PDB file of C-alpha atoms in Angstrom:
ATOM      1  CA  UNK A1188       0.000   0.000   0.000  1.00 89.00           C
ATOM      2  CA  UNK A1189       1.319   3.419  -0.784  1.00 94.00           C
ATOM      3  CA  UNK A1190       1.906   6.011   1.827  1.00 97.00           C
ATOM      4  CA  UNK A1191       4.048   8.718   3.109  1.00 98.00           C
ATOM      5  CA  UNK A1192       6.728   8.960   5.642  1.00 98.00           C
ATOM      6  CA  UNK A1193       5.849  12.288   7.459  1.00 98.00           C
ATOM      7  CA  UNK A1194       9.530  13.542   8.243  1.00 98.00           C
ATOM      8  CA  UNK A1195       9.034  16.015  11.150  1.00 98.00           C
ATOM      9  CA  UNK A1196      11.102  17.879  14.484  1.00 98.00           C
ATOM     10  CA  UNK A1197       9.504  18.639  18.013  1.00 96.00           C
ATOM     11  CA  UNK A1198      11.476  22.237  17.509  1.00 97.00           C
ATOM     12  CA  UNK A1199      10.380  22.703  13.995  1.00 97.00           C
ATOM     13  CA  UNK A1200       8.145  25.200  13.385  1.00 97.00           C
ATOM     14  CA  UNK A1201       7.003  24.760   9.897  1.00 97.00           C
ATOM     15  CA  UNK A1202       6.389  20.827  11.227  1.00 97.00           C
ATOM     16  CA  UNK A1203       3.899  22.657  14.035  1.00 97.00           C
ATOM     17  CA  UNK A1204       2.464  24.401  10.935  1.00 97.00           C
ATOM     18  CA  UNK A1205       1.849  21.255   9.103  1.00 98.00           C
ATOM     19  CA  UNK A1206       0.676  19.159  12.233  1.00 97.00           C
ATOM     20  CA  UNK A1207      -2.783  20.128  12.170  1.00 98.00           C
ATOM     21  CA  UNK A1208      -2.999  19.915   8.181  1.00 98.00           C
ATOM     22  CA  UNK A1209      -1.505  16.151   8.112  1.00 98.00           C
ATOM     23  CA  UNK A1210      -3.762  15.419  10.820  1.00 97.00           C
ATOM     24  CA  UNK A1211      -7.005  16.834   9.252  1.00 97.00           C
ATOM     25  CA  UNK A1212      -5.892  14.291   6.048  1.00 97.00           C
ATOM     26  CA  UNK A1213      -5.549  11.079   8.247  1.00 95.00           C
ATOM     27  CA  UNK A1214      -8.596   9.545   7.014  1.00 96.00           C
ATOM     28  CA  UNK A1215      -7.414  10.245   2.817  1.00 96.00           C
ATOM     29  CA  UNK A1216      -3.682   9.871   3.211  1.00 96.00           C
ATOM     30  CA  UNK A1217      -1.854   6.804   4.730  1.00 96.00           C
ATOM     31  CA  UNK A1218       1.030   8.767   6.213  1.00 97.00           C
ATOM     32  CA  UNK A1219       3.755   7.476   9.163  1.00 97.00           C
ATOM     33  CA  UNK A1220       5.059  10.200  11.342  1.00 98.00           C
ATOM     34  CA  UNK A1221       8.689   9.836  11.834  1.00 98.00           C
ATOM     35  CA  UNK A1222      10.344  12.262  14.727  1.00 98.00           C
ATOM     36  CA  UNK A1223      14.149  12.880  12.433  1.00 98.00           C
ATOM     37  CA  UNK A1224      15.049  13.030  16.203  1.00 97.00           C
ATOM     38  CA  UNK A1225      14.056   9.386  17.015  1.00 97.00           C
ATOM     39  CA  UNK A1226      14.749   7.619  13.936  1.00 97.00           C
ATOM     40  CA  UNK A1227      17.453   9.315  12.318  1.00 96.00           C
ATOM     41  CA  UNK A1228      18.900   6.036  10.559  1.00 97.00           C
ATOM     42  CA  UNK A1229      15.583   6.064   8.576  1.00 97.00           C
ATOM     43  CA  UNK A1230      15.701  10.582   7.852  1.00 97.00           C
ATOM     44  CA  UNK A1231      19.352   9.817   6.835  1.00 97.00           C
ATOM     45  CA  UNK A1232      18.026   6.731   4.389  1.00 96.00           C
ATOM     46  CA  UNK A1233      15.614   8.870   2.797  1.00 96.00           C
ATOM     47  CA  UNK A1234      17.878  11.958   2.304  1.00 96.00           C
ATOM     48  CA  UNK A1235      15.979  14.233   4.982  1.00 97.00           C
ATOM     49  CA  UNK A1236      18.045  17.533   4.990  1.00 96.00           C
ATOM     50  CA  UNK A1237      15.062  20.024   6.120  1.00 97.00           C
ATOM     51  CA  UNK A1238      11.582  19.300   7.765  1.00 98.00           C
ATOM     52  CA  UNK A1239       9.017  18.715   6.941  1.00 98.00           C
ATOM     53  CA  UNK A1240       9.316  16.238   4.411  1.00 98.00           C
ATOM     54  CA  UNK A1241       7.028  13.908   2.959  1.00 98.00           C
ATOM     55  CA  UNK A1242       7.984  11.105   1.422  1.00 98.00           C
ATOM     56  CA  UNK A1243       5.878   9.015  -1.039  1.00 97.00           C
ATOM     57  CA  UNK A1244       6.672   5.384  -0.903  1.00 96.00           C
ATOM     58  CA  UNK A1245       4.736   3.378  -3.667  1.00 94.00           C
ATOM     59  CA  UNK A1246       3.587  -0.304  -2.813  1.00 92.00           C
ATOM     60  CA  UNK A1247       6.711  -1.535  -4.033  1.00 93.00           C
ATOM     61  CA  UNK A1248       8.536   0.170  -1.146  1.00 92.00           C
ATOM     62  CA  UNK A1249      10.405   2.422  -3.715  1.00 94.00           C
ATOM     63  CA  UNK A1250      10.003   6.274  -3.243  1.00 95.00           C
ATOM     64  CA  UNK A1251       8.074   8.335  -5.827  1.00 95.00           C
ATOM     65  CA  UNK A1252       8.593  11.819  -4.523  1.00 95.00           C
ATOM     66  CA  UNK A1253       9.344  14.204  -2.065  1.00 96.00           C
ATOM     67  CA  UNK A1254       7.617  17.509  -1.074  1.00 97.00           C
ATOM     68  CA  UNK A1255      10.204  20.223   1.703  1.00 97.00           C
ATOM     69  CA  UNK A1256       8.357  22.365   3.495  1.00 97.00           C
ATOM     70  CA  UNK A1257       5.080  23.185   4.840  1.00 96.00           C
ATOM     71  CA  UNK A1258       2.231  22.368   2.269  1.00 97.00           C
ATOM     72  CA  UNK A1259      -1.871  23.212   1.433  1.00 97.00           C
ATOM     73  CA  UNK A1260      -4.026  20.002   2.028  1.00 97.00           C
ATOM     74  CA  UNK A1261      -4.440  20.191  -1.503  1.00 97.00           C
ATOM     75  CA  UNK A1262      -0.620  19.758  -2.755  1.00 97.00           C
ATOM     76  CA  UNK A1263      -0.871  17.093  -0.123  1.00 97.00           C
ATOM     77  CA  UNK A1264      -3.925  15.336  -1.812  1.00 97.00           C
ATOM     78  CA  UNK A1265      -2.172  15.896  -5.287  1.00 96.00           C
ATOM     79  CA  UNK A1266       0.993  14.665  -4.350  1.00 96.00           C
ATOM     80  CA  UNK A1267      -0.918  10.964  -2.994  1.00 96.00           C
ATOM     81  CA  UNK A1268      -3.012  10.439  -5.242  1.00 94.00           C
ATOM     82  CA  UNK A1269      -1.772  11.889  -8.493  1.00 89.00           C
ATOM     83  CA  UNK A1270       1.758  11.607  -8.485  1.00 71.00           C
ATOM     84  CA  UNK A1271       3.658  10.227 -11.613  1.00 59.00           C
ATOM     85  CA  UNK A1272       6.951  11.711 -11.601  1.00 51.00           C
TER      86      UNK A1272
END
C-alpha cells in the first residue's frame, strides 16, 4: 500500500504548521510520522536535509517523490493520489 513517511522535528516550526494539516488528512492519506530526532537512521536513508518532508513510498517500497516544506491540504492530496513523476 502506498503512503508517506511524514519527516518532522519537536522544535520545527514549519512541522507545528503542518501538524494540524496532516492530521485533518488522516482519514485520505496513509502517512507514518517519523520524529528525524528518534529515527534518524531512517531521515538519513531517505535523504531528509530540512523538515518537513514527505515522502511518497509506492507499494513496491520504492520512493516516488518528495515535497520540503510546509504544504496546502491540496498539494498534499495531489501529491498521494496523483503523483507520476
Amino acid at each position: 500500500m502506498k503512503h508517506i513517511l511524514y519527516f518532522s522535528a519537536t522544535w520545527c516550526g514549519p512541522c507545528k504548521a503542518l501538524a494540524p494539516i496532516m492530521e485533518s488528512l488522516k482519514s485520505q492519506v496513509n502517512y507514518k510520522k517519523v520524529d528525524i530526532d528518534q529515527e534518524f537512521e531512517l531521515a538519513a536513508k531517505h535523504s531528509v536535509r530540512s523538515v518537513p518532508t514527505l515522502v511518497l513510498i509506492d507499494e513496491t517500497g520504492e520512493v516516488q517523490g518528495r515535497l520540503v516544506g510546509t504544504q496546502s491540504s491540496q498539494n498534499i492530496l495531489d501529491f498521494y493520489n496523483n503523483y507520476n513523476g
